[in-house]
Amino acid sequence: MKEKIWNQHRPRRGEAPTDPDRASDRRACGSHLRPTTTTTRYRRGPHRTTSGTGTTPRRPLCRRRPPRPLPVPRRVPPPGFPQLRRPCLHSASSVRPQRGHCHPLLRRLVSLRHAPVSGSPHRTPTNQPPDSSTAAAPPTAMGEAAPPVPAAATGDADDLSAFPAWARSVSDCEERLGISITRGLSSAEAAARLRVHGANELAEHPGPSLLRLLLNQFEDMLVRILLAAAAVSFLLALSSSASSGTAPTLAAFVEPLVIFLILVVNAAVGVWQEANAERALDALREIQSHHAAVLRDGGWVPALPARDLVPGDVVQLRVGDKVPADMRVASLLTSTLRLEQGSLTGETASVNKTSRAVPVEDADIQAKECMVFAGTTVVNGAALCIVARTGMATEIGAIHAQIHQASQEDDDTPLKKKLNEFGEALTKIIGLICALVWLINVKYFLTFDLQGGWVPRNVSFSFEKCTYYFEIAVALAVAAIPEGLPAVITTCLALGTRKMAAKNALVRKLPSVETLGCTTVICSDKTGTLTTNKMSVAKLVAIGDSSLEVRSFKVDGTSYDPQDGKIHDWPAGSIDANLETIAKVAAVCNDANVAHSSHQYVATGMPTEAALKVLVEKMGLPGGKNGLSLDPSEALGCCKWWNNVAKRIATLEFDRTRKSMGAIVKTSSGSNALLVKGAVETLLERSSHIQLKDGSVVPLDEKAKKSVLASLHEMSTKALRCLGFAYKEDLAEFATYDGENHPAHKLLLDPANYAAIETDLIFAGLVGLRDPPREEVYDAIEDCRAAGIRVMVITGDNKETAEAICREIGVFSPDEDITFKSLIGKEFMALEDKKALLRGKGGLLFSRAEPRHKQEIVRLLKEDGEVVAMTGDGVNDAPALKLADIGIAMGITGTEVAKEASDMVLADDNFSTIVSAVGEGRSIYNNMKAFIRYMISSNIGEVASIFLTSALGIPEGLIPVQLLWVNLVTDGPPATALGFNPPDKDIMKKPPRRSDDSLISPWILFRYLIIGLYVGIATVGIFVIWYTHGSFMGIDLTGDGHTLVSYSQLSNWGQCSSWDNFTASPFTAGTKTFTFDDPCDYFHTGKVKATTLSLSVLVAIEMFNSLNALSEDSSLLTMPPWVNPWLLVAMSVSFGLHFLILYVPFLATVFGIVPLSLNEWLLVLLVALPVVLIDEALKFVARYTSSPGPKRRSRKQKGE
């Protein structure tokens, strides 16, 4: 009778009493419900009201007390009635539960609270704040003064940000923040706090100006060399035009204009990339909430701009809301409150929240169950919350600061460092050679006699010759600089990004392609990367013929596809009664769904419940049928059938206290039953019977419990998440329950009653679930081991589960002692020598890791010279992604913040894709080395040619515009095509190169010098041969009628005017005939044929040299040219371009060349071919002096 009376006067959850005054009277004076009368105990606190007149009680049942500050009491049931687990919606959570009579003033105060004042959340059944146009409330009730505000509430913002709201009760938070949850802040107080704490928004960090970004592009040494060469070429062109008295022509400025164009394009690309570097911070701002429902001046403001929130504001959250600040949950407005905070924790499951304090001040994010964090989303329920931290003091604000700090610490990529080192070395070499060439030729433009051995006399200086040799020095610089290198590197990296995109690795920053190739450590998340992020049932345990006998069934499958895998040893034909019960509970007591979409099965709802529905489909139906036989278009046919057999009419929602979920169903026989699933230990404690195989029920004794617990322990040691199933047929007051109008429905309004309803259960069985590892991950980790790459797993999951997964995928061997290789985040941070742990061999595991732990691990690894690739998907991972050498975001589960902070995005969230990308990065680096080797050896040949020309004193064979054409156009296609070289077969069996390894090793430099020396000898040699030989190796060269001279005459051509009887005969070149009025012009304009031969030899040698660059060490016999058909096409294009400038008269005039005859082409090929034989000999030496890489570990342990 007492319970009946009590429940009659209790309003439904989320609703105000129908008559506020009567409801207030019942709460204020409950003596008619109590067996005895006691005196009310009042709590002294910071919120006091000044009592006025009229405090004499009107009813004799209420004992009078002297006037004193009155709090708003919680409604608490009288003794003997069920104790509610949370306060009433109309209570002030700052007041402790009261017993006994209440002061008469309380009736009026409560009546005012429930009066139809705009904005009261309790007058709106849906908990929606009313329209702001009606939001008005008196500043005080009954003339009460506003509560005093502690200094800490508006004082030092840093002092408030250190307040652990999660470890304090709601009343303590109210007192600390100086607010009342029933009235919120006043507008004046909110404005004062806004001035102290600032706007609730993330700080904006202004990036560098456009001019600064542009200037940054010219800090590379190679770019500065190009800029200087272009400037000098431009000045020389102007000087040449001025000295000759003719108007400057376009041909004279081709060289500087082309170099300037290269620099402009390079600078534009660099500015574009750096301008996008801070987009991660912009994406972080996008996830912030823009509005919030806030209690101000006693009334609700339904859409206050979130930036105006201040600590102490009272905010209402509802389903779908984005949390606007870090807030303390004050009271739940629904039975449960769940938030999706995976962006902060990395865990995909939604988290239940409570108003109970967490008695740990240094709790991690997952443990702060009474806190909601800015940027997370409410997925279920509603609550009143108190703002604890705003702006940069929030968790997301800390991440924002860490991202900004990490962006300031961005190091140059290994490639950029190598190119800078190469540029500096090139600068020294060019300066040295130019000075040497200048000194060698001083005698030609500066002559003098020495008197007495020391005093120069008769000094003669020729400005014309000085300018000529200065132009030679400039030509030397142009020859030494690989002008096309920046463009070819960019092209190669862009091609690499296309290759990686085909393998589901989307590269956002071009240099990252090369950096992947020298990765030494991969720090990977577990959930979704190493595992499928799809829960699946791995084991089903049912009861046998006796209560002491259990039956175990292994379940295959790693996805939500009901056809993926089977149940081993499954009974043929119809399933027994016990299995039917398990299937029914799993199907009906379940809110998830699985649907077929875009050629895959997608789950909605909790992953655990989705896995149970997939299990039901694999179990089939009574009679041996399956779901497809009922409806081929229905993915969950069996579940649909069970839901028709047992229609759910009420749900007892899951909560963390009782650790179970229940459903009241109406069976096909018309009776009601209760189906329950939850933690196995909890269900066993609340079960009195157990169902056997044939469906009979026997008492659950201790022996039967031990038998079930033994199975539970076995599955738990394998890191399986276990769920039990139970049911109940005798439902007492719920036996005839049929909906909200039933008298027993009021018991369902309070979750505190659920545990009492779920008693005297009949236990049926249990299952073990897990997030299974991806099938391809084991081989990928073995590839990492063979490639010398360490794998470290950093996860927010618990230690036991993570260890089991790591053993299964090969990070640890099955019998390996991992005592010092598996630590939780706090244990690692407590170590004195963290680097000693990180320097050890083999894999490592860090469980329960927080963002700061990830950052510390990355920082320490980088300090040790490791090249770190870090994976992440949440907002909390963004700082570590930014700090790592390669930040890898998840494309499916990753947040936009993580993607913007990353260098690469995995389209399939798969760890094996990272390993494939590393292999591709190594291949791209090898290809880059190939074309750098190709271009530099060619440039060394050009330098050697000019140097030999100057040293031997013969006429200049190659002019700057010809060298520029070769470097940019002729060499470009083969160099680009080398980017398509296939990877070496053993590319992932070699140890990773160190990031500080030189781009050009001493051996490679030696090879460059040998090849370059031959290029120089060949280009100068054919120049000399044309002037001095009528035939060479049987090839007649006299067909054009040119005059032959001796080598002595050629090397002293400057003294031509003093030679007696020297004449130069006319000769033909194509359709042109060259005649000479002045015989000495034979060494100026007459050298056009010899120059053409030198240029053609240079082009031919570089084409053959591109074949040498197919592989650093492999012979052309094992890697023939057709392995890269693009290279053959590129060689054809380059030869075609050379023919174009040879045989098109206008272009031939611009470049100062003439057409060649067949015999002359035979000579060109004869001189060029030996470069292949020389490099084959050098490769042979390299193959037999190199050491083998690490070996792959045997995978026989996988099946163990």
PDB file of N, CA and C in Angstrom, residues 652-688:
ATOM      1  N   LEU A 652      14.225  -2.158 -20.840  1.00  0.00           N
ATOM      2  CA  LEU A 652      14.957  -1.749 -19.643  1.00  0.00           C
ATOM      3  C   LEU A 652      16.372  -1.400 -20.097  1.00  0.00           C
ATOM      4  N   GLU A 653      16.612  -0.098 -20.306  1.00  0.00           N
ATOM      5  CA  GLU A 653      17.853   0.329 -20.931  1.00  0.00           C
ATOM      6  C   GLU A 653      19.069  -0.074 -20.105  1.00  0.00           C
ATOM      7  N   PHE A 654      20.162  -0.260 -20.840  1.00  0.00           N
ATOM      8  CA  PHE A 654      21.428  -0.619 -20.199  1.00  0.00           C
ATOM      9  C   PHE A 654      21.941   0.541 -19.354  1.00  0.00           C
ATOM     10  N   ASP A 655      22.509   0.227 -18.213  1.00  0.00           N
ATOM     11  CA  ASP A 655      23.278   1.226 -17.471  1.00  0.00           C
ATOM     12  C   ASP A 655      24.473   0.535 -16.838  1.00  0.00           C
ATOM     13  N   ARG A 656      25.456   1.347 -16.484  1.00  0.00           N
ATOM     14  CA  ARG A 656      26.733   0.804 -16.015  1.00  0.00           C
ATOM     15  C   ARG A 656      26.638   0.216 -14.617  1.00  0.00           C
ATOM     16  N   THR A 657      25.563   0.535 -13.915  1.00  0.00           N
ATOM     17  CA  THR A 657      25.445   0.036 -12.546  1.00  0.00           C
ATOM     18  C   THR A 657      25.057  -1.436 -12.525  1.00  0.00           C
ATOM     19  N   ARG A 658      23.987  -1.749 -13.227  1.00  0.00           N
ATOM     20  CA  ARG A 658      23.558  -3.154 -13.204  1.00  0.00           C
ATOM     21  C   ARG A 658      24.169  -3.979 -14.332  1.00  0.00           C
ATOM     22  N   LYS A 659      24.783  -3.301 -15.331  1.00  0.00           N
ATOM     23  CA  LYS A 659      25.529  -3.942 -16.415  1.00  0.00           C
ATOM     24  C   LYS A 659      24.684  -4.929 -17.208  1.00  0.00           C
ATOM     25  N   SER A 660      23.471  -4.541 -17.509  1.00  0.00           N
ATOM     26  CA  SER A 660      22.608  -5.420 -18.292  1.00  0.00           C
ATOM     27  C   SER A 660      21.553  -4.600 -19.016  1.00  0.00           C
ATOM     28  N   MET A 661      20.906  -5.245 -19.989  1.00  0.00           N
ATOM     29  CA  MET A 661      19.795  -4.647 -20.718  1.00  0.00           C
ATOM     30  C   MET A 661      18.677  -5.678 -20.763  1.00  0.00           C
ATOM     31  N   GLY A 662      17.450  -5.236 -20.575  1.00  0.00           N
ATOM     32  CA  GLY A 662      16.323  -6.157 -20.576  1.00  0.00           C
ATOM     33  C   GLY A 662      15.241  -5.722 -21.535  1.00  0.00           C
ATOM     34  N   ALA A 663      14.424  -6.658 -21.943  1.00  0.00           N
ATOM     35  CA  ALA A 663      13.297  -6.370 -22.826  1.00  0.00           C
ATOM     36  C   ALA A 663      12.111  -7.231 -22.396  1.00  0.00           C
ATOM     37  N   ILE A 664      10.977  -6.580 -22.152  1.00  0.00           N
ATOM     38  CA  ILE A 664       9.734  -7.306 -21.861  1.00  0.00           C
ATOM     39  C   ILE A 664       9.055  -7.581 -23.201  1.00  0.00           C
ATOM     40  N   VAL A 665       8.773  -8.845 -23.457  1.00  0.00           N
ATOM     41  CA  VAL A 665       8.215  -9.253 -24.745  1.00  0.00           C
ATOM     42  C   VAL A 665       6.900 -10.000 -24.528  1.00  0.00           C
ATOM     43  N   LYS A 666       6.080  -9.941 -25.560  1.00  0.00           N
ATOM     44  CA  LYS A 666       4.851 -10.736 -25.581  1.00  0.00           C
ATOM     45  C   LYS A 666       5.089 -11.896 -26.524  1.00  0.00           C
ATOM     46  N   THR A 667       5.073 -13.089 -25.994  1.00  0.00           N
ATOM     47  CA  THR A 667       5.377 -14.274 -26.784  1.00  0.00           C
ATOM     48  C   THR A 667       4.198 -14.655 -27.668  1.00  0.00           C
ATOM     49  N   SER A 668       4.429 -15.611 -28.559  1.00  0.00           N
ATOM     50  CA  SER A 668       3.377 -16.062 -29.471  1.00  0.00           C
ATOM     51  C   SER A 668       2.227 -16.728 -28.723  1.00  0.00           C
ATOM     52  N   SER A 669       2.492 -17.207 -27.487  1.00  0.00           N
ATOM     53  CA  SER A 669       1.419 -17.835 -26.692  1.00  0.00           C
ATOM     54  C   SER A 669       0.563 -16.787 -25.986  1.00  0.00           C
ATOM     55  N   GLY A 670       0.951 -15.518 -26.058  1.00  0.00           N
ATOM     56  CA  GLY A 670       0.187 -14.453 -25.435  1.00  0.00           C
ATOM     57  C   GLY A 670       0.689 -14.042 -24.074  1.00  0.00           C
ATOM     58  N   SER A 671       1.603 -14.784 -23.482  1.00  0.00           N
ATOM     59  CA  SER A 671       2.154 -14.435 -22.159  1.00  0.00           C
ATOM     60  C   SER A 671       3.349 -13.518 -22.315  1.00  0.00           C
ATOM     61  N   ASN A 672       3.683 -12.829 -21.241  1.00  0.00           N
ATOM     62  CA  ASN A 672       4.836 -11.936 -21.232  1.00  0.00           C
ATOM     63  C   ASN A 672       6.060 -12.651 -20.678  1.00  0.00           C
ATOM     64  N   ALA A 673       7.226 -12.223 -21.161  1.00  0.00           N
ATOM     65  CA  ALA A 673       8.500 -12.759 -20.667  1.00  0.00           C
ATOM     66  C   ALA A 673       9.523 -11.638 -20.650  1.00  0.00           C
ATOM     67  N   LEU A 674      10.553 -11.820 -19.864  1.00  0.00           N
ATOM     68  CA  LEU A 674      11.642 -10.850 -19.772  1.00  0.00           C
ATOM     69  C   LEU A 674      12.903 -11.496 -20.331  1.00  0.00           C
ATOM     70  N   LEU A 675      13.513 -10.841 -21.323  1.00  0.00           N
ATOM     71  CA  LEU A 675      14.772 -11.304 -21.916  1.00  0.00           C
ATOM     72  C   LEU A 675      15.875 -10.342 -21.489  1.00  0.00           C
ATOM     73  N   VAL A 676      16.980 -10.892 -21.033  1.00  0.00           N
ATOM     74  CA  VAL A 676      18.060 -10.066 -20.475  1.00  0.00           C
ATOM     75  C   VAL A 676      19.405 -10.513 -21.054  1.00  0.00           C
ATOM     76  N   LYS A 677      20.238  -9.539 -21.394  1.00  0.00           N
ATOM     77  CA  LYS A 677      21.636  -9.809 -21.757  1.00  0.00           C
ATOM     78  C   LYS A 677      22.513  -8.831 -20.995  1.00  0.00           C
ATOM     79  N   GLY A 678      23.724  -9.268 -20.641  1.00  0.00           N
ATOM     80  CA  GLY A 678      24.615  -8.388 -19.891  1.00  0.00           C
ATOM     81  C   GLY A 678      25.849  -9.115 -19.411  1.00  0.00           C
ATOM     82  N   ALA A 679      26.541  -8.495 -18.454  1.00  0.00           N
ATOM     83  CA  ALA A 679      27.749  -9.095 -17.906  1.00  0.00           C
ATOM     84  C   ALA A 679      27.436 -10.442 -17.265  1.00  0.00           C
ATOM     85  N   VAL A 680      28.277 -11.433 -17.558  1.00  0.00           N
ATOM     86  CA  VAL A 680      27.981 -12.806 -17.123  1.00  0.00           C
ATOM     87  C   VAL A 680      27.917 -12.892 -15.607  1.00  0.00           C
ATOM     88  N   GLU A 681      28.884 -12.323 -14.896  1.00  0.00           N
ATOM     89  CA  GLU A 681      28.897 -12.417 -13.432  1.00  0.00           C
ATOM     90  C   GLU A 681      27.638 -11.807 -12.835  1.00  0.00           C
ATOM     91  N   THR A 682      27.224 -10.648 -13.391  1.00  0.00           N
ATOM     92  CA  THR A 682      26.028  -9.977 -12.870  1.00  0.00           C
ATOM     93  C   THR A 682      24.783 -10.821 -13.094  1.00  0.00           C
ATOM     94  N   LEU A 683      24.642 -11.417 -14.261  1.00  0.00           N
ATOM     95  CA  LEU A 683      23.473 -12.247 -14.535  1.00  0.00           C
ATOM     96  C   LEU A 683      23.459 -13.492 -13.655  1.00  0.00           C
ATOM     97  N   LEU A 684      24.618 -14.072 -13.411  1.00  0.00           N
ATOM     98  CA  LEU A 684      24.669 -15.256 -12.538  1.00  0.00           C
ATOM     99  C   LEU A 684      24.236 -14.900 -11.125  1.00  0.00           C
ATOM    100  N   GLU A 685      24.637 -13.720 -10.642  1.00  0.00           N
ATOM    101  CA  GLU A 685      24.240 -13.302  -9.296  1.00  0.00           C
ATOM    102  C   GLU A 685      22.735 -13.107  -9.191  1.00  0.00           C
ATOM    103  N   ARG A 686      22.099 -12.699 -10.279  1.00  0.00           N
ATOM    104  CA  ARG A 686      20.659 -12.444 -10.251  1.00  0.00           C
ATOM    105  C   ARG A 686      19.841 -13.628 -10.776  1.00  0.00           C
ATOM    106  N   SER A 687      20.511 -14.720 -11.082  1.00  0.00           N
ATOM    107  CA  SER A 687      19.806 -15.908 -11.581  1.00  0.00           C
ATOM    108  C   SER A 687      19.622 -16.926 -10.464  1.00  0.00           C
ATOM    109  N   SER A 688      18.477 -17.555 -10.466  1.00  0.00           N
ATOM    110  CA  SER A 688      18.191 -18.615  -9.485  1.00  0.00           C
ATOM    111  C   SER A 688      18.096 -19.984 -10.151  1.00  0.00           C
TER     112      SER A 688
END
